[in-house]
PDB file of C-alpha atoms in Angstrom:
ATOM      1  CA  MET A   1     -30.522 -12.388  28.547  1.00 74.00           C
ATOM      2  CA  MET A   2     -28.186  -9.800  27.046  1.00 83.00           C
ATOM      3  CA  PRO A   3     -29.413  -6.319  28.047  1.00 86.00           C
ATOM      4  CA  ASP A   4     -30.200  -3.822  25.320  1.00 89.00           C
ATOM      5  CA  LEU A   5     -27.214  -1.462  25.412  1.00 91.00           C
ATOM      6  CA  GLY A   6     -28.592   0.710  22.615  1.00 90.00           C
ATOM      7  CA  LYS A   7     -26.202   2.991  20.750  1.00 93.00           C
ATOM      8  CA  TYR A   8     -23.535   2.618  23.455  1.00 94.00           C
ATOM      9  CA  ALA A   9     -23.132  -1.167  23.099  1.00 95.00           C
ATOM     10  CA  ALA A  10     -19.652  -0.881  21.565  1.00 96.00           C
ATOM     11  CA  GLU A  11     -18.350   1.356  24.383  1.00 96.00           C
ATOM     12  CA  VAL A  12     -19.792  -0.754  27.212  1.00 97.00           C
ATOM     13  CA  LEU A  13     -18.617  -4.054  25.745  1.00 97.00           C
ATOM     14  CA  THR A  14     -15.166  -2.631  24.982  1.00 97.00           C
ATOM     15  CA  ALA A  15     -14.808  -1.440  28.597  1.00 97.00           C
ATOM     16  CA  TYR A  16     -15.802  -4.854  29.985  1.00 98.00           C
ATOM     17  CA  ALA A  17     -13.652  -6.793  27.505  1.00 98.00           C
ATOM     18  CA  ALA A  18     -10.552  -4.642  28.104  1.00 98.00           C
ATOM     19  CA  SER A  19     -10.967  -4.899  31.887  1.00 98.00           C
ATOM     20  CA  ALA A  20     -11.475  -8.671  31.694  1.00 98.00           C
ATOM     21  CA  VAL A  21      -8.307  -9.091  29.608  1.00 98.00           C
ATOM     22  CA  LEU A  22      -6.261  -6.952  32.014  1.00 98.00           C
ATOM     23  CA  LEU A  23      -7.608  -8.581  35.191  1.00 98.00           C
ATOM     24  CA  LEU A  24      -7.394 -12.148  33.910  1.00 98.00           C
ATOM     25  CA  GLY A  25      -3.916 -11.446  32.524  1.00 98.00           C
ATOM     26  CA  LEU A  26      -2.792 -10.139  35.915  1.00 98.00           C
ATOM     27  CA  VAL A  27      -4.265 -13.120  37.778  1.00 98.00           C
ATOM     28  CA  GLY A  28      -2.801 -15.564  35.236  1.00 98.00           C
ATOM     29  CA  LEU A  29       0.683 -14.038  35.400  1.00 98.00           C
ATOM     30  CA  THR A  30       0.557 -13.975  39.212  1.00 98.00           C
ATOM     31  CA  LEU A  31      -0.397 -17.667  39.424  1.00 98.00           C
ATOM     32  CA  TRP A  32       2.116 -18.670  36.745  1.00 98.00           C
ATOM     33  CA  ARG A  33       5.045 -16.892  38.432  1.00 98.00           C
ATOM     34  CA  ALA A  34       3.999 -18.195  41.867  1.00 98.00           C
ATOM     35  CA  ALA A  35       4.026 -21.791  40.580  1.00 98.00           C
ATOM     36  CA  ARG A  36       7.328 -21.325  38.710  1.00 98.00           C
ATOM     37  CA  VAL A  37       9.165 -19.816  41.699  1.00 98.00           C
ATOM     38  CA  LYS A  38       7.747 -22.415  44.104  1.00 97.00           C
ATOM     39  CA  ARG A  39       8.919 -25.281  41.846  1.00 97.00           C
ATOM     40  CA  ALA A  40      12.389 -23.774  41.509  1.00 97.00           C
ATOM     41  CA  LEU A  41      12.632 -23.220  45.289  1.00 97.00           C
ATOM     42  CA  ASP A  42      11.507 -26.782  46.038  1.00 96.00           C
ATOM     43  CA  ARG A  43      14.229 -28.095  43.702  1.00 95.00           C
ATOM     44  CA  ALA A  44      16.887 -25.823  45.225  1.00 94.00           C
ATOM     45  CA  GLU A  45      15.898 -26.792  48.783  1.00 93.00           C
ATOM     46  CA  GLY A  46      15.978 -30.461  47.767  1.00 90.00           C
ATOM     47  CA  ARG A  47      19.559 -30.027  46.542  1.00 87.00           C
ATOM     48  CA  HIS A  48      20.463 -28.045  49.650  1.00 82.00           C
ATOM     49  CA  ASP A  49      19.068 -30.717  52.021  1.00 80.00           C
ATOM     50  CA  ALA A  50      20.686 -33.584  50.126  1.00 75.00           C
TER      51      ALA A  50
ATOM     52  CA  MET B   1       0.594 -10.708  69.592  1.00 66.00           C
ATOM     53  CA  SER B   2       2.294  -7.718  67.922  1.00 79.00           C
ATOM     54  CA  ILE B   3       1.633  -6.838  64.289  1.00 79.00           C
ATOM     55  CA  TRP B   4       5.415  -6.805  63.815  1.00 81.00           C
ATOM     56  CA  SER B   5       5.517 -10.574  64.254  1.00 79.00           C
ATOM     57  CA  TYR B   6       4.214 -10.754  60.663  1.00 78.00           C
ATOM     58  CA  ALA B   7       7.462  -9.128  59.552  1.00 82.00           C
ATOM     59  CA  ASN B   8       8.958 -12.573  60.110  1.00 90.00           C
ATOM     60  CA  PRO B   9       8.788 -14.267  56.661  1.00 92.00           C
ATOM     61  CA  ALA B  10       8.047 -17.713  58.176  1.00 93.00           C
ATOM     62  CA  LYS B  11       5.166 -16.315  60.223  1.00 93.00           C
ATOM     63  CA  PHE B  12       3.870 -14.364  57.201  1.00 94.00           C
ATOM     64  CA  MET B  13       3.981 -17.463  54.970  1.00 96.00           C
ATOM     65  CA  ALA B  14       2.203 -19.599  57.568  1.00 95.00           C
ATOM     66  CA  THR B  15      -0.533 -17.023  58.141  1.00 94.00           C
ATOM     67  CA  THR B  16      -1.222 -16.286  54.465  1.00 96.00           C
ATOM     68  CA  ARG B  17      -1.107 -19.888  53.238  1.00 95.00           C
ATOM     69  CA  ARG B  18      -4.826 -20.456  53.796  1.00 94.00           C
ATOM     70  CA  LEU B  19      -5.901 -16.815  53.928  1.00 97.00           C
ATOM     71  CA  THR B  20      -4.834 -16.022  50.351  1.00 97.00           C
ATOM     72  CA  PRO B  21      -7.008 -18.586  48.481  1.00 97.00           C
ATOM     73  CA  ALA B  22      -9.950 -17.785  50.783  1.00 98.00           C
ATOM     74  CA  LEU B  23      -9.653 -14.076  49.951  1.00 98.00           C
ATOM     75  CA  GLY B  24      -9.263 -14.924  46.265  1.00 98.00           C
ATOM     76  CA  ALA B  25     -12.454 -16.975  46.279  1.00 98.00           C
ATOM     77  CA  LEU B  26     -14.344 -14.227  48.123  1.00 98.00           C
ATOM     78  CA  ALA B  27     -13.020 -11.653  45.633  1.00 98.00           C
ATOM     79  CA  ALA B  28     -14.201 -13.771  42.688  1.00 98.00           C
ATOM     80  CA  LEU B  29     -17.634 -14.154  44.277  1.00 98.00           C
ATOM     81  CA  CYS B  30     -18.017 -10.409  44.924  1.00 98.00           C
ATOM     82  CA  LEU B  31     -16.761  -9.510  41.443  1.00 98.00           C
ATOM     83  CA  VAL B  32     -19.135 -11.930  39.713  1.00 98.00           C
ATOM     84  CA  VAL B  33     -22.117 -10.806  41.812  1.00 98.00           C
ATOM     85  CA  GLY B  34     -21.313  -7.089  41.520  1.00 97.00           C
ATOM     86  CA  LEU B  35     -20.541  -7.079  37.794  1.00 97.00           C
ATOM     87  CA  VAL B  36     -23.378  -9.414  36.767  1.00 97.00           C
ATOM     88  CA  TRP B  37     -25.816  -7.410  38.913  1.00 97.00           C
ATOM     89  CA  GLY B  38     -24.548  -4.136  37.456  1.00 96.00           C
ATOM     90  CA  PHE B  39     -24.357  -5.278  33.850  1.00 96.00           C
ATOM     91  CA  PHE B  40     -27.553  -7.324  33.552  1.00 96.00           C
ATOM     92  CA  PHE B  41     -29.922  -6.081  36.240  1.00 95.00           C
ATOM     93  CA  THR B  42     -29.569  -2.305  36.484  1.00 94.00           C
ATOM     94  CA  PRO B  43     -31.370   0.184  34.248  1.00 92.00           C
ATOM     95  CA  ASP B  44     -29.804   2.752  31.932  1.00 91.00           C
ATOM     96  CA  ASP B  45     -29.200   6.215  33.344  1.00 89.00           C
ATOM     97  CA  TYR B  46     -31.494   8.909  31.966  1.00 87.00           C
ATOM     98  CA  ARG B  47     -28.501  10.998  30.770  1.00 86.00           C
ATOM     99  CA  GLN B  48     -25.680   8.484  30.276  1.00 89.00           C
ATOM    100  CA  GLY B  49     -27.739   5.651  28.824  1.00 91.00           C
ATOM    101  CA  ALA B  50     -26.055   2.237  29.000  1.00 93.00           C
ATOM    102  CA  THR B  51     -22.590   3.759  29.534  1.00 94.00           C
ATOM    103  CA  VAL B  52     -23.480   4.009  33.228  1.00 95.00           C
ATOM    104  CA  LYS B  53     -22.631   0.292  33.410  1.00 96.00           C
ATOM    105  CA  ILE B  54     -18.963   1.242  33.036  1.00 97.00           C
ATOM    106  CA  ILE B  55     -19.121   2.723  36.559  1.00 95.00           C
ATOM    107  CA  TYR B  56     -18.857  -0.811  38.054  1.00 97.00           C
ATOM    108  CA  LEU B  57     -15.371  -1.116  36.573  1.00 98.00           C
ATOM    109  CA  HIS B  58     -14.147   2.459  36.518  1.00 97.00           C
ATOM    110  CA  VAL B  59     -14.846   3.573  40.089  1.00 95.00           C
ATOM    111  CA  PRO B  60     -13.518   0.428  41.869  1.00 97.00           C
ATOM    112  CA  SER B  61     -10.377   0.281  39.718  1.00 97.00           C
ATOM    113  CA  ALA B  62      -9.680   4.004  40.270  1.00 95.00           C
ATOM    114  CA  LEU B  63     -10.210   3.492  43.995  1.00 95.00           C
ATOM    115  CA  MET B  64      -7.666   0.665  44.080  1.00 97.00           C
ATOM    116  CA  ALA B  65      -5.200   2.524  41.831  1.00 96.00           C
ATOM    117  CA  ILE B  66      -4.956   5.264  44.455  1.00 95.00           C
ATOM    118  CA  ASN B  67      -5.264   3.076  47.551  1.00 96.00           C
ATOM    119  CA  GLY B  68      -2.758   0.615  46.094  1.00 97.00           C
ATOM    120  CA  TRP B  69      -0.174   3.383  46.004  1.00 96.00           C
ATOM    121  CA  LEU B  70      -1.077   4.439  49.543  1.00 96.00           C
ATOM    122  CA  MET B  71      -0.615   0.827  50.704  1.00 97.00           C
ATOM    123  CA  MET B  72       2.812   0.881  49.021  1.00 97.00           C
ATOM    124  CA  LEU B  73       3.540   4.149  50.855  1.00 97.00           C
ATOM    125  CA  VAL B  74       2.770   2.592  54.249  1.00 97.00           C
ATOM    126  CA  ALA B  75       4.857  -0.498  53.439  1.00 97.00           C
ATOM    127  CA  SER B  76       7.718   1.703  52.189  1.00 97.00           C
ATOM    128  CA  LEU B  77       7.657   3.781  55.366  1.00 97.00           C
ATOM    129  CA  VAL B  78       7.765   0.599  57.440  1.00 96.00           C
ATOM    130  CA  TRP B  79      10.807  -0.493  55.425  1.00 96.00           C
ATOM    131  CA  LEU B  80      12.553   2.874  55.796  1.00 97.00           C
ATOM    132  CA  VAL B  81      11.883   3.123  59.537  1.00 96.00           C
ATOM    133  CA  ARG B  82      11.998  -0.484  60.754  1.00 94.00           C
ATOM    134  CA  ARG B  83      13.867  -2.302  57.937  1.00 94.00           C
ATOM    135  CA  HIS B  84      11.392  -5.191  57.723  1.00 94.00           C
ATOM    136  CA  HIS B  85      12.052  -7.023  54.456  1.00 94.00           C
ATOM    137  CA  VAL B  86       8.508  -8.366  54.144  1.00 96.00           C
ATOM    138  CA  SER B  87       7.133  -4.825  53.995  1.00 96.00           C
ATOM    139  CA  ALA B  88       9.529  -3.857  51.188  1.00 97.00           C
ATOM    140  CA  LEU B  89       8.548  -7.018  49.285  1.00 97.00           C
ATOM    141  CA  ALA B  90       4.849  -6.302  49.860  1.00 97.00           C
ATOM    142  CA  ALA B  91       5.290  -2.830  48.348  1.00 98.00           C
ATOM    143  CA  ARG B  92       7.071  -4.377  45.364  1.00 98.00           C
ATOM    144  CA  ALA B  93       4.334  -7.002  45.027  1.00 98.00           C
ATOM    145  CA  ALA B  94       1.585  -4.365  45.026  1.00 98.00           C
ATOM    146  CA  ALA B  95       2.984  -2.286  42.156  1.00 98.00           C
ATOM    147  CA  PRO B  96       1.946  -4.537  39.214  1.00 98.00           C
ATOM    148  CA  VAL B  97      -1.521  -4.875  40.744  1.00 98.00           C
ATOM    149  CA  GLY B  98      -1.779  -1.117  41.215  1.00 98.00           C
ATOM    150  CA  ILE B  99      -0.621  -0.315  37.697  1.00 98.00           C
ATOM    151  CA  THR B 100      -3.215  -2.726  36.266  1.00 98.00           C
ATOM    152  CA  MET B 101      -5.935  -0.986  38.285  1.00 98.00           C
ATOM    153  CA  THR B 102      -4.687   2.392  37.030  1.00 97.00           C
ATOM    154  CA  LEU B 103      -4.722   1.159  33.435  1.00 98.00           C
ATOM    155  CA  ILE B 104      -8.271  -0.179  33.801  1.00 98.00           C
ATOM    156  CA  ALA B 105      -9.392   3.174  35.237  1.00 97.00           C
ATOM    157  CA  LEU B 106      -7.715   5.078  32.387  1.00 97.00           C
ATOM    158  CA  VAL B 107      -9.071   2.796  29.633  1.00 98.00           C
ATOM    159  CA  THR B 108     -12.627   2.579  30.953  1.00 97.00           C
ATOM    160  CA  GLY B 109     -12.606   6.331  31.601  1.00 96.00           C
ATOM    161  CA  ALA B 110     -11.535   7.040  28.023  1.00 96.00           C
ATOM    162  CA  VAL B 111     -14.117   4.628  26.594  1.00 96.00           C
ATOM    163  CA  TRP B 112     -16.827   6.316  28.708  1.00 95.00           C
ATOM    164  CA  GLY B 113     -15.551   9.826  27.950  1.00 94.00           C
ATOM    165  CA  GLN B 114     -15.739   9.518  24.184  1.00 94.00           C
ATOM    166  CA  PRO B 115     -19.547   9.364  23.927  1.00 93.00           C
ATOM    167  CA  MET B 116     -20.230  11.474  27.056  1.00 92.00           C
ATOM    168  CA  TRP B 117     -17.654  14.275  26.730  1.00 89.00           C
ATOM    169  CA  GLY B 118     -16.988  13.906  22.995  1.00 91.00           C
ATOM    170  CA  THR B 119     -13.317  13.106  23.579  1.00 92.00           C
ATOM    171  CA  TRP B 120     -11.194  10.145  24.684  1.00 93.00           C
ATOM    172  CA  TRP B 121      -8.854  12.347  26.646  1.00 92.00           C
ATOM    173  CA  ALA B 122      -8.601  15.850  28.074  1.00 90.00           C
ATOM    174  CA  TRP B 123      -5.798  17.462  30.065  1.00 90.00           C
ATOM    175  CA  ASP B 124      -8.160  17.727  32.986  1.00 86.00           C
ATOM    176  CA  PRO B 125      -6.593  17.873  36.515  1.00 85.00           C
ATOM    177  CA  ARG B 126      -7.857  14.452  37.581  1.00 85.00           C
ATOM    178  CA  LEU B 127      -7.074  12.698  34.295  1.00 90.00           C
ATOM    179  CA  THR B 128      -3.626  14.262  34.127  1.00 90.00           C
ATOM    180  CA  SER B 129      -2.740  13.400  37.731  1.00 89.00           C
ATOM    181  CA  PHE B 130      -3.945   9.851  37.076  1.00 92.00           C
ATOM    182  CA  LEU B 131      -1.702   9.578  34.022  1.00 94.00           C
ATOM    183  CA  ILE B 132       1.232  10.806  36.127  1.00 93.00           C
ATOM    184  CA  LEU B 133       0.349   8.213  38.781  1.00 95.00           C
ATOM    185  CA  PHE B 134       0.473   5.548  36.031  1.00 96.00           C
ATOM    186  CA  LEU B 135       3.942   6.791  35.018  1.00 96.00           C
ATOM    187  CA  PHE B 136       5.060   6.672  38.666  1.00 96.00           C
ATOM    188  CA  TYR B 137       3.929   3.050  38.862  1.00 97.00           C
ATOM    189  CA  LEU B 138       5.949   2.310  35.706  1.00 98.00           C
ATOM    190  CA  GLY B 139       9.010   4.068  37.128  1.00 98.00           C
ATOM    191  CA  TYR B 140       8.647   2.262  40.461  1.00 98.00           C
ATOM    192  CA  ILE B 141       8.514  -1.179  38.790  1.00 98.00           C
ATOM    193  CA  ALA B 142      11.428  -0.300  36.470  1.00 98.00           C
ATOM    194  CA  LEU B 143      13.557   0.889  39.416  1.00 97.00           C
ATOM    195  CA  TRP B 144      13.045  -2.406  41.292  1.00 97.00           C
ATOM    196  CA  GLU B 145      14.108  -4.309  38.167  1.00 96.00           C
ATOM    197  CA  ALA B 146      17.097  -2.064  37.461  1.00 97.00           C
ATOM    198  CA  ILE B 147      18.904  -2.383  40.818  1.00 96.00           C
ATOM    199  CA  GLU B 148      20.526  -5.672  41.724  1.00 91.00           C
ATOM    200  CA  ASP B 149      21.075  -5.149  45.446  1.00 93.00           C
ATOM    201  CA  PRO B 150      17.644  -5.704  47.036  1.00 93.00           C
ATOM    202  CA  ASP B 151      18.185  -3.381  50.012  1.00 95.00           C
ATOM    203  CA  THR B 152      19.345  -0.517  47.795  1.00 97.00           C
ATOM    204  CA  ALA B 153      16.389  -1.159  45.478  1.00 97.00           C
ATOM    205  CA  ALA B 154      14.017  -1.098  48.449  1.00 97.00           C
ATOM    206  CA  ASP B 155      15.544   2.184  49.711  1.00 97.00           C
ATOM    207  CA  LEU B 156      15.337   3.973  46.366  1.00 97.00           C
ATOM    208  CA  THR B 157      11.879   2.697  45.444  1.00 97.00           C
ATOM    209  CA  SER B 158      10.627   3.742  48.891  1.00 97.00           C
ATOM    210  CA  VAL B 159      11.815   7.286  48.265  1.00 97.00           C
ATOM    211  CA  LEU B 160      10.168   7.245  44.822  1.00 97.00           C
ATOM    212  CA  CYS B 161       6.991   5.997  46.478  1.00 97.00           C
ATOM    213  CA  LEU B 162       7.043   8.926  48.921  1.00 96.00           C
ATOM    214  CA  VAL B 163       7.343  11.397  46.034  1.00 94.00           C
ATOM    215  CA  GLY B 164       4.657   9.641  43.987  1.00 92.00           C
ATOM    216  CA  SER B 165       2.247   9.805  46.906  1.00 93.00           C
ATOM    217  CA  VAL B 166       1.721  13.477  46.104  1.00 87.00           C
ATOM    218  CA  PHE B 167       0.190  12.435  42.781  1.00 82.00           C
ATOM    219  CA  ALA B 168      -1.822   9.627  44.347  1.00 84.00           C
ATOM    220  CA  LEU B 169      -3.429  12.204  46.642  1.00 85.00           C
ATOM    221  CA  LEU B 170      -3.777  14.726  43.808  1.00 81.00           C
ATOM    222  CA  SER B 171      -5.579  12.060  41.722  1.00 78.00           C
ATOM    223  CA  ARG B 172      -8.085  11.710  44.530  1.00 74.00           C
ATOM    224  CA  TYR B 173      -8.620  15.388  45.311  1.00 74.00           C
ATOM    225  CA  ALA B 174      -7.827  17.090  41.973  1.00 67.00           C
ATOM    226  CA  VAL B 175     -11.502  17.821  41.323  1.00 64.00           C
ATOM    227  CA  ASN B 176     -11.828  19.547  44.713  1.00 67.00           C
ATOM    228  CA  PHE B 177      -8.503  21.407  44.487  1.00 65.00           C
ATOM    229  CA  TRP B 178      -8.949  22.961  41.046  1.00 63.00           C
ATOM    230  CA  ASN B 179     -12.692  22.789  40.579  1.00 63.00           C
ATOM    231  CA  GLN B 180     -12.281  22.762  36.807  1.00 64.00           C
ATOM    232  CA  GLY B 181     -11.956  20.293  33.960  1.00 65.00           C
ATOM    233  CA  LEU B 182     -14.336  17.682  32.620  1.00 64.00           C
ATOM    234  CA  HIS B 183     -14.220  15.068  35.369  1.00 70.00           C
ATOM    235  CA  GLN B 184     -17.153  15.154  37.776  1.00 68.00           C
ATOM    236  CA  GLY B 185     -16.840  14.897  41.564  1.00 64.00           C
ATOM    237  CA  ALA B 186     -16.917  11.712  43.628  1.00 62.00           C
ATOM    238  CA  SER B 187     -19.562   9.136  42.678  1.00 62.00           C
ATOM    239  CA  LEU B 188     -19.752   7.962  46.279  1.00 63.00           C
ATOM    240  CA  SER B 189     -19.913  10.143  49.344  1.00 60.00           C
ATOM    241  CA  LEU B 190     -20.933   9.952  52.981  1.00 54.00           C
ATOM    242  CA  ASP B 191     -23.410  12.674  52.059  1.00 59.00           C
ATOM    243  CA  ALA B 192     -26.423  10.767  50.660  1.00 57.00           C
ATOM    244  CA  GLU B 193     -27.399  13.783  48.506  1.00 59.00           C
ATOM    245  CA  GLU B 194     -24.207  13.438  46.437  1.00 63.00           C
ATOM    246  CA  ASN B 195     -24.421   9.665  45.972  1.00 70.00           C
ATOM    247  CA  VAL B 196     -25.489   7.862  42.838  1.00 80.00           C
ATOM    248  CA  ALA B 197     -29.024   6.446  42.964  1.00 84.00           C
ATOM    249  CA  ASP B 198     -29.518   3.296  45.092  1.00 85.00           C
ATOM    250  CA  VAL B 199     -30.175   1.158  42.028  1.00 89.00           C
ATOM    251  CA  PHE B 200     -26.553   1.784  40.929  1.00 92.00           C
ATOM    252  CA  TYR B 201     -25.112   2.230  44.430  1.00 92.00           C
ATOM    253  CA  PHE B 202     -25.535  -1.306  45.815  1.00 94.00           C
ATOM    254  CA  PRO B 203     -24.036  -3.274  42.898  1.00 96.00           C
ATOM    255  CA  LEU B 204     -21.252  -0.681  42.852  1.00 96.00           C
ATOM    256  CA  LEU B 205     -20.522  -1.378  46.535  1.00 95.00           C
ATOM    257  CA  VAL B 206     -20.338  -5.138  45.854  1.00 97.00           C
ATOM    258  CA  SER B 207     -18.058  -4.560  42.878  1.00 97.00           C
ATOM    259  CA  MET B 208     -15.830  -2.293  44.980  1.00 97.00           C
ATOM    260  CA  ALA B 209     -15.620  -4.980  47.673  1.00 98.00           C
ATOM    261  CA  GLY B 210     -14.587  -7.427  44.932  1.00 98.00           C
ATOM    262  CA  PHE B 211     -11.802  -5.140  43.689  1.00 98.00           C
ATOM    263  CA  VAL B 212     -10.533  -4.521  47.247  1.00 98.00           C
ATOM    264  CA  LEU B 213     -10.476  -8.251  48.014  1.00 98.00           C
ATOM    265  CA  LEU B 214      -8.849  -9.051  44.676  1.00 98.00           C
ATOM    266  CA  PHE B 215      -6.152  -6.468  45.370  1.00 98.00           C
ATOM    267  CA  VAL B 216      -5.444  -7.899  48.828  1.00 98.00           C
ATOM    268  CA  ALA B 217      -5.435 -11.512  47.588  1.00 98.00           C
ATOM    269  CA  LEU B 218      -3.104 -10.717  44.683  1.00 98.00           C
ATOM    270  CA  VAL B 219      -0.734  -8.670  46.856  1.00 98.00           C
ATOM    271  CA  LEU B 220      -0.550 -11.472  49.435  1.00 98.00           C
ATOM    272  CA  MET B 221       0.104 -14.068  46.742  1.00 98.00           C
ATOM    273  CA  ARG B 222       2.733 -11.935  45.029  1.00 98.00           C
ATOM    274  CA  THR B 223       4.396 -11.145  48.382  1.00 98.00           C
ATOM    275  CA  ARG B 224       4.604 -14.880  49.082  1.00 98.00           C
ATOM    276  CA  THR B 225       6.231 -15.317  45.674  1.00 98.00           C
ATOM    277  CA  GLU B 226       8.708 -12.488  46.345  1.00 97.00           C
ATOM    278  CA  ILE B 227       9.682 -14.097  49.681  1.00 97.00           C
ATOM    279  CA  ARG B 228      10.248 -17.429  47.928  1.00 97.00           C
ATOM    280  CA  ALA B 229      12.203 -15.726  45.132  1.00 96.00           C
ATOM    281  CA  ARG B 230      14.429 -14.043  47.745  1.00 95.00           C
ATOM    282  CA  ARG B 231      15.095 -17.402  49.438  1.00 95.00           C
ATOM    283  CA  LEU B 232      15.767 -19.026  46.045  1.00 95.00           C
ATOM    284  CA  HIS B 233      18.259 -16.289  45.203  1.00 93.00           C
ATOM    285  CA  ALA B 234      20.050 -16.828  48.529  1.00 93.00           C
ATOM    286  CA  LEU B 235      20.228 -20.614  48.007  1.00 93.00           C
ATOM    287  CA  ARG B 236      21.616 -20.202  44.489  1.00 93.00           C
ATOM    288  CA  LEU B 237      24.271 -17.788  45.742  1.00 91.00           C
ATOM    289  CA  ARG B 238      25.235 -20.298  48.431  1.00 90.00           C
ATOM    290  CA  GLU B 239      25.455 -23.076  45.807  1.00 88.00           C
ATOM    291  CA  ARG B 240      27.699 -20.945  43.626  1.00 89.00           C
ATOM    292  CA  MET B 241      30.023 -20.117  46.514  1.00 87.00           C
ATOM    293  CA  ALA B 242      30.245 -23.741  47.721  1.00 77.00           C
TER     294      ALA B 242
END
């Protein structure tokens, strides 16, 4: 299934791996911060309403 | 209904609640299709060999690095002229996404350049203006973090964004302006003669759609988070004063 990348295999795979790390890191950090802030806001609003 | 109604945080949150995950799912679908198609099912280029597969990452990320800054410019102008907080927060939310796109473009460009040009880096007009754009993104994010008062931070970062827009435009048109350096002209053009071959063109279009949708989905999600963070900050201040 893996295509034959010839003598440029290292460059192509490095480009894809680096991009995957950066994109997945960005998505992960975005989701993590969104969940953290939402939890904290829910708690604060709960205290405020009480 | 006026577009300015979305400047109301409650209206913005209600509208984007379902839109954001839908855009995220569509982005994931386009990225998987575009990148799998490009990586597994396109041939090598007769000059570049397999390195042509890097185009599916490099071109879309470079596109969004520049357009991300231009989106921040529009949002900053809206803030400066109309003082809508959501637009300032949207500009802030876009910066980390834009800087990641810029970094991907720089890294994939360097990895492609080494075997094709014989060097990782050259002080070529487009590469240099892209590096400066990256530094502007860094400065923009640092300025938001450094200033405590949110309105002052929004004012100053908006001005920085206006200045940085020169480099965003230079990154796009550097090849045309100076007509020198290593970087080739645009890979995509309305002129079919200048376009890459169809076999590379269509997966590239799908991949570009994926990057655009991912950018929009991430900016919407991060803007929602910034709005919540602003409300949280206000509630905590109120608690402290009570």
